[in-house]
């Protein structure tokens, strides 16, 4: 019995075609079976390219990255840090606040004062119009 090998990458456990799943019992652990549509090959390393959308990465669902992401040469981590600093976004230490009641009280006072100032700025902006 033979199955069509579609152009894609299969692991050493099993492969799925449009019609069925079948075991692949060759190759060493960690190798890939790659098919270009005509001749399948086992390999330790493989380069996969998408000729329809070159240079595009599409992620459906959640993604986690170890390391930094660069957008047109700009570090996403650095950019977000600068934005947080510019907007004075605080990152409270809740464990420390559990030990130090005064610290928790100060954060609450800060948040109340900040809300009050923001409300006053909105009122001033409306009055300027």
Tab-separated table of C-alpha atoms in Angstrom:
chain	number	residue	atom	x	y	z
A	1	UNK	CA	0.000	0.000	0.000
A	2	UNK	CA	1.352	3.470	-0.795
A	3	UNK	CA	0.294	6.923	0.325
A	4	UNK	CA	0.852	10.221	-1.422
A	5	UNK	CA	3.630	12.254	0.211
A	6	UNK	CA	2.599	15.909	0.206
A	7	UNK	CA	5.131	18.729	0.303
A	8	UNK	CA	5.667	19.209	4.033
A	9	UNK	CA	7.681	18.017	7.043
A	10	UNK	CA	6.868	14.885	9.039
A	11	UNK	CA	8.293	13.744	12.362
A	12	UNK	CA	9.555	10.222	13.060
A	13	UNK	CA	6.286	9.240	14.781
A	14	UNK	CA	3.590	9.495	12.137
A	15	UNK	CA	2.361	11.489	9.201
A	16	UNK	CA	-1.078	12.656	8.182
A	17	UNK	CA	-2.283	13.054	4.640
A	18	UNK	CA	-5.610	14.518	3.647
A	19	UNK	CA	-7.173	11.078	3.917
A	20	UNK	CA	-5.373	9.093	6.624
A	21	UNK	CA	-2.610	8.837	9.245
A	22	UNK	CA	0.169	6.281	8.779
A	23	UNK	CA	3.264	5.349	10.825
A	24	UNK	CA	6.761	6.204	9.664
A	25	UNK	CA	9.176	3.631	11.042
A	26	UNK	CA	12.457	4.857	9.541
A	27	UNK	CA	14.921	7.541	10.464
A	28	UNK	CA	16.660	8.248	13.750
A	29	UNK	CA	15.200	10.065	16.704
A	30	UNK	CA	15.212	13.802	16.061
A	31	UNK	CA	15.280	13.471	12.292
A	32	UNK	CA	12.673	14.821	9.905
A	33	UNK	CA	11.212	13.315	6.787
A	34	UNK	CA	10.875	16.051	4.210
A	35	UNK	CA	9.083	15.752	0.933
A	36	UNK	CA	9.258	18.182	-1.941
A	37	UNK	CA	6.261	16.397	-3.418
A	38	UNK	CA	8.261	13.750	-5.273
A	39	UNK	CA	11.230	12.439	-3.297
A	40	UNK	CA	11.096	12.175	0.528
A	41	UNK	CA	14.402	12.448	2.461
A	42	UNK	CA	15.494	12.019	6.107
A	43	UNK	CA	17.536	14.868	7.556
A	44	UNK	CA	18.841	16.208	10.885
A	45	UNK	CA	18.458	19.794	9.709
A	46	UNK	CA	15.939	21.297	7.385
A	47	UNK	CA	15.214	24.679	5.875
A	48	UNK	CA	11.601	25.495	5.290
A	49	UNK	CA	10.566	28.496	3.272
A	50	UNK	CA	7.176	29.757	2.276
A	51	UNK	CA	7.422	30.930	-1.313
A	52	UNK	CA	3.921	32.419	-1.270
A	53	UNK	CA	4.692	34.983	1.471
A	54	UNK	CA	8.476	35.356	1.745
A	55	UNK	CA	9.668	37.187	4.835
A	56	UNK	CA	6.377	36.734	6.687
A	57	UNK	CA	5.806	34.987	9.991
A	58	UNK	CA	2.193	34.175	10.815
A	59	UNK	CA	1.219	33.006	14.295
A	60	UNK	CA	-2.285	31.806	15.023
A	61	UNK	CA	-2.883	31.653	18.760
A	62	UNK	CA	-0.486	32.491	21.578
A	63	UNK	CA	3.270	32.735	21.162
A	64	UNK	CA	6.160	32.935	23.618
A	65	UNK	CA	9.597	34.195	22.727
A	66	UNK	CA	12.857	33.706	24.604
A	67	UNK	CA	14.871	36.789	23.827
A	68	UNK	CA	14.066	40.087	22.192
A	69	UNK	CA	11.928	40.842	19.162
A	70	UNK	CA	13.188	43.429	16.711
A	71	UNK	CA	10.827	45.433	14.505
A	72	UNK	CA	12.694	47.119	11.664
A	73	UNK	CA	15.846	47.028	13.784
A	74	UNK	CA	14.198	48.414	16.948
A	75	UNK	CA	14.135	46.326	20.111
A	76	UNK	CA	10.574	45.692	21.280
A	77	UNK	CA	11.789	45.189	24.879
A	78	UNK	CA	13.670	48.508	24.882
A	79	UNK	CA	10.748	50.346	23.294
A	80	UNK	CA	8.235	49.038	25.825
A	81	UNK	CA	10.579	49.883	28.717
A	82	UNK	CA	10.959	53.459	27.434
A	83	UNK	CA	7.183	53.816	27.028
A	84	UNK	CA	6.592	52.552	30.570
A	85	UNK	CA	9.223	54.943	31.908
A	86	UNK	CA	7.797	57.890	29.958
A	87	UNK	CA	4.254	57.153	31.168
A	88	UNK	CA	5.518	56.495	34.701
A	89	UNK	CA	3.934	53.050	34.769
A	90	UNK	CA	4.629	51.505	38.146
A	91	UNK	CA	5.200	47.832	38.778
A	92	UNK	CA	4.222	47.385	42.425
A	93	UNK	CA	5.943	44.693	44.440
A	94	UNK	CA	2.954	42.974	46.056
A	95	UNK	CA	5.090	40.669	48.201
A	96	UNK	CA	6.860	43.671	49.687
A	97	UNK	CA	3.530	45.455	50.179
A	98	UNK	CA	2.275	42.459	52.179
A	99	UNK	CA	5.163	42.976	54.623
A	100	UNK	CA	5.093	46.792	54.657
A	101	UNK	CA	1.631	48.262	55.196
A	102	UNK	CA	2.977	51.800	54.738
A	103	UNK	CA	4.190	50.914	51.247
A	104	UNK	CA	0.740	49.619	50.328
A	105	UNK	CA	-0.866	52.777	51.741
A	106	UNK	CA	1.502	54.973	49.725
A	107	UNK	CA	0.622	53.146	46.512
A	108	UNK	CA	-3.083	53.614	47.248
A	109	UNK	CA	-2.528	57.329	47.918
A	110	UNK	CA	-0.517	57.643	44.706
A	111	UNK	CA	-3.258	55.979	42.655
A	112	UNK	CA	-5.942	58.216	44.207
A	113	UNK	CA	-3.883	61.366	43.573
A	114	UNK	CA	-3.122	60.261	40.017
A	115	UNK	CA	-6.839	59.668	39.307
A	116	UNK	CA	-7.701	63.065	40.782
A	117	UNK	CA	-5.064	64.844	38.662
A	118	UNK	CA	-6.173	63.056	35.485
A	119	UNK	CA	-9.776	64.055	36.151
A	120	UNK	CA	-8.742	67.690	36.691
A	121	UNK	CA	-6.715	67.645	33.456
A	122	UNK	CA	-9.786	66.405	31.555
A	123	UNK	CA	-11.867	69.221	33.043
A	124	UNK	CA	-9.204	71.803	32.146
A	125	UNK	CA	-9.050	70.465	28.588
A	126	UNK	CA	-12.853	70.766	28.253
A	127	UNK	CA	-12.790	74.329	29.625
A	128	UNK	CA	-10.075	75.348	27.132
A	129	UNK	CA	-12.345	74.488	24.200
